[in-house]
Steps between C-alpha positions, in 0.01 A plus 500: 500500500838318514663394867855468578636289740877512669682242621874418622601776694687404853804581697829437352876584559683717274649278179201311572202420189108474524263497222237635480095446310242636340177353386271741303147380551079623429355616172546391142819683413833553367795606677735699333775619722594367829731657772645523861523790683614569845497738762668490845373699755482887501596507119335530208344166301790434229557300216700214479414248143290464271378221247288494197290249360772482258785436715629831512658576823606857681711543817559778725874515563511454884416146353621395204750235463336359851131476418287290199144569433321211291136416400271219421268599314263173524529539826437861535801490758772782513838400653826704705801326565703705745874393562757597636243715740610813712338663806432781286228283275361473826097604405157411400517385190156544288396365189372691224294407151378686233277379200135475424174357620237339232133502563229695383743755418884526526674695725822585647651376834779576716513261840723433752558232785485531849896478566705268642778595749880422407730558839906471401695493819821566495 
């Protein structure tokens, strides 16, 4: 089983940055994509980037241009710079990884975090 862990969300003024943090934690395993989502409330959970263990990155477009997504992967830590922020990124941002789990026999997993709550004022 693999944990995630959010940190960094707070209350900030439109134009304003946070960053936030990920750290992947548990069994033996390796994690092949990591990624943000967010959902504000009475919408739907959406996407918002993605990183491989590669360095490959995707974007939604309500975010490119204002938002970076980077890893460490010593550290098992997934990253989201958010500039430039706008009341509309107001949400709770979750974080999301994807890979496999070793032990007596290899499987699959699919986690996410608990969230962590982004507020934009304006």
């Amino acid at each position: 089983q693999v944990q995630l862990v959010e940190s960094g969300g707070g209350l900030v003024q439109a134009g304003g940055s946070l960053r936030l943090s990920c750290i992947a934690s548990g069994s033996s395993s390796s994690i092949n994509v990591m990624a943000w989502y967010r959902q504000a409330p009475g919408k739907q959970r959406e996407f918002v980037a993605r990183i491989t263990s590669g360095g490959i990155t995707n974007y939604a477009d309500s975010v490119k241009g204002r938002f970076t997504i980077s890893r460490d992967n010593t550290k098992n830590t997934v990253y989201l710079q958010m500039n430039s922020l706008k009341p509309e990124d107001t949400s709770v941002y979750y974080c999301n990884a994807v890979g496999k789990v070793y032990g007596f026999a290899t499987r699959n997993f699919n986690s996410s975090g608990q969230g962590t709550q982004v507020t934009v004022s304006s």
